[in-house]
Short mmCIF file of N, CA and C in Angstrom, two decimals:
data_model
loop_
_atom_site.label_atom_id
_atom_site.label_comp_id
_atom_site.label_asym_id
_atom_site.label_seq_id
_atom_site.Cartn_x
_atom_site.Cartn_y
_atom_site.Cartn_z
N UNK A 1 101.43 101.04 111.96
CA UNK A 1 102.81 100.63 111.92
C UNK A 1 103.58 101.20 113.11
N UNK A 2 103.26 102.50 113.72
CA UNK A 2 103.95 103.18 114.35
C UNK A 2 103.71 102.50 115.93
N UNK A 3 102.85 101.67 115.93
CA UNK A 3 102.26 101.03 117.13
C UNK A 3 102.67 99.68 117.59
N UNK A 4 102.79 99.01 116.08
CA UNK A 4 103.78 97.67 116.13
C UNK A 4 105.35 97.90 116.21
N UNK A 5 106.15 99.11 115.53
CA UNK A 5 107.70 99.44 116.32
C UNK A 5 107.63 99.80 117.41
N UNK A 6 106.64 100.53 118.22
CA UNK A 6 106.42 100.31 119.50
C UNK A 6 107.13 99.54 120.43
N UNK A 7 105.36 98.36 120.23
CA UNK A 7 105.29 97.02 120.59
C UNK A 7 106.76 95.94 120.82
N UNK A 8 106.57 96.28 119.43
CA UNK A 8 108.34 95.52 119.25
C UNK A 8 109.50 95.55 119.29
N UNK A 9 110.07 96.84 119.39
CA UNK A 9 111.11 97.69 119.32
C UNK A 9 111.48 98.67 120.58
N UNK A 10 110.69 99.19 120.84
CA UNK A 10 110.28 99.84 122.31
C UNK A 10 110.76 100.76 121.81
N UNK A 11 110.56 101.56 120.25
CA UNK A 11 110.87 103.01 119.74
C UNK A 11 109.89 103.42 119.41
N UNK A 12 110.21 104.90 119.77
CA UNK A 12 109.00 105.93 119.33
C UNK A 12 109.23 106.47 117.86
N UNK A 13 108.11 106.01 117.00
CA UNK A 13 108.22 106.82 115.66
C UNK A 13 107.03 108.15 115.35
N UNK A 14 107.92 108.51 114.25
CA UNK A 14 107.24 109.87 113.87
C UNK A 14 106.16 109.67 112.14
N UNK A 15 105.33 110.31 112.07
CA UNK A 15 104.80 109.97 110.72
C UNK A 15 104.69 111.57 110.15
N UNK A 16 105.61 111.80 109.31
CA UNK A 16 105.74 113.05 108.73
C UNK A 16 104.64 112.85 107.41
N UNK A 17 103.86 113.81 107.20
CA UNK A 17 102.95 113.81 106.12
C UNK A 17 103.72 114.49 104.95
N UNK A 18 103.24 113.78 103.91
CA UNK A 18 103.91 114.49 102.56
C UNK A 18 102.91 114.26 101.59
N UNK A 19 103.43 114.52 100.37
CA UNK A 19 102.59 114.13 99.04
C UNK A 19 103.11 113.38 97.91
N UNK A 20 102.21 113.57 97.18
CA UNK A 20 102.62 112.67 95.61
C UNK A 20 103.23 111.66 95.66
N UNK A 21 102.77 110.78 96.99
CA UNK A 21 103.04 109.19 96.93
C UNK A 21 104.08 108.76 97.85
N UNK A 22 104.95 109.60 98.02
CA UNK A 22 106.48 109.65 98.61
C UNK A 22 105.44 108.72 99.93
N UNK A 23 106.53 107.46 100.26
CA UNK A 23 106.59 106.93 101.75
C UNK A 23 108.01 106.60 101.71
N UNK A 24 108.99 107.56 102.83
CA UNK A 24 109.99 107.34 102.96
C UNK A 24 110.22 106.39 104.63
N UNK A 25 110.34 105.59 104.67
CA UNK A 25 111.68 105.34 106.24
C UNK A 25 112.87 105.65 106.43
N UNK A 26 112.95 106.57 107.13
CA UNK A 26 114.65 106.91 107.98
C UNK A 26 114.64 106.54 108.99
N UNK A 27 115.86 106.56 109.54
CA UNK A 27 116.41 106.06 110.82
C UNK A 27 117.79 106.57 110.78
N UNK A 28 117.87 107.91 112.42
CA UNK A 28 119.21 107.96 112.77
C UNK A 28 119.27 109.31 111.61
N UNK A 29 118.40 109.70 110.81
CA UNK A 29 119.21 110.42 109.54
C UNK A 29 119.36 109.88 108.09
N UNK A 30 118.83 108.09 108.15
CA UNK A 30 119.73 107.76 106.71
C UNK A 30 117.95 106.65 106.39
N UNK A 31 118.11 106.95 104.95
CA UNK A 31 117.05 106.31 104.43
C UNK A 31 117.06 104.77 104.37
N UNK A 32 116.01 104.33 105.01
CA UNK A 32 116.24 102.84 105.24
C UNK A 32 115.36 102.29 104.00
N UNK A 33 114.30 102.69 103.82
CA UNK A 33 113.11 102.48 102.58
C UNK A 33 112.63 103.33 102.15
N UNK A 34 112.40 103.62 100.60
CA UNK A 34 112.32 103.92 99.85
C UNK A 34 110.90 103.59 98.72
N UNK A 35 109.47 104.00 99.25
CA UNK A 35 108.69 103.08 97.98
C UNK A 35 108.88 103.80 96.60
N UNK A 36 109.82 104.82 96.63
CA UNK A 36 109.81 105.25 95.04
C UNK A 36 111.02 104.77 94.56
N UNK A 37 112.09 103.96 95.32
CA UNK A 37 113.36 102.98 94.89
C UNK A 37 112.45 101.93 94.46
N UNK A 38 111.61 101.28 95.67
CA UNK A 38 111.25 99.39 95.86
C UNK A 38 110.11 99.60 94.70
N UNK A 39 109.44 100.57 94.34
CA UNK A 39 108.20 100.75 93.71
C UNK A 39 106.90 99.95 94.41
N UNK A 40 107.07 100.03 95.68
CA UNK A 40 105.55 99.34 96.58
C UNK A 40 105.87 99.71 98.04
N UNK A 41 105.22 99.62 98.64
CA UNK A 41 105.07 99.76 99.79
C UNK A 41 106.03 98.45 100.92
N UNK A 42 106.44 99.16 102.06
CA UNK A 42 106.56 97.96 102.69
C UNK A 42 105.87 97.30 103.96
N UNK A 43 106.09 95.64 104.10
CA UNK A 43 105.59 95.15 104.65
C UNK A 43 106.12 95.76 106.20
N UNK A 44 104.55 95.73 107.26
CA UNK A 44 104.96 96.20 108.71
C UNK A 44 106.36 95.34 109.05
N UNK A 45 106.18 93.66 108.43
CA UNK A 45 107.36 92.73 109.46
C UNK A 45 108.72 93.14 108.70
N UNK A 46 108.86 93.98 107.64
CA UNK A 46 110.24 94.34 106.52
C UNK A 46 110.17 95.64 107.27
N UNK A 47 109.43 96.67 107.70
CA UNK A 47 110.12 98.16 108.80
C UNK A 47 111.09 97.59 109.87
N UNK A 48 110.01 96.56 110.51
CA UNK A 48 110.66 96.64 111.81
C UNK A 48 111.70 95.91 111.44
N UNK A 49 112.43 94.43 110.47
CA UNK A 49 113.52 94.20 110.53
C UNK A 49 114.39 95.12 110.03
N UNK A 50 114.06 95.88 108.78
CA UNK A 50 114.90 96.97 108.76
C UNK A 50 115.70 97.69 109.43
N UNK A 51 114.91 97.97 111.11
CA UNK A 51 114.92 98.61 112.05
C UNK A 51 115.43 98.05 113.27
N UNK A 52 116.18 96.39 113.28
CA UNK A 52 116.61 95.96 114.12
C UNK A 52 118.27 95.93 114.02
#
């Protein structure tokens, strides 16, 4: 994923490791996604619009 915001975005992301499931997206400071709000994961093409 971090290769396609890249690609597409021309931003550098970070992949912070955690546990017990947590996949958060921030941006800027503020939580953009949430898979323990959405209850699933998100799609690579739903980060990057997130992120536009």
């Amino acid at each position: 994923m971090a290769a396609a915001i890249k690609d597409r975005l021309g931003l550098d992301s970070e992949l912070v490791k955690g546990g017990g499931g947590v996949f958060d997206v921030e941006a800027d400071g503020r939580l953009i996604f949430s898979k323990g709000e959405a209850g699933r994961f998100p799609g690579e093409d739903e980060v990057i619009e997130l992120l536009s």
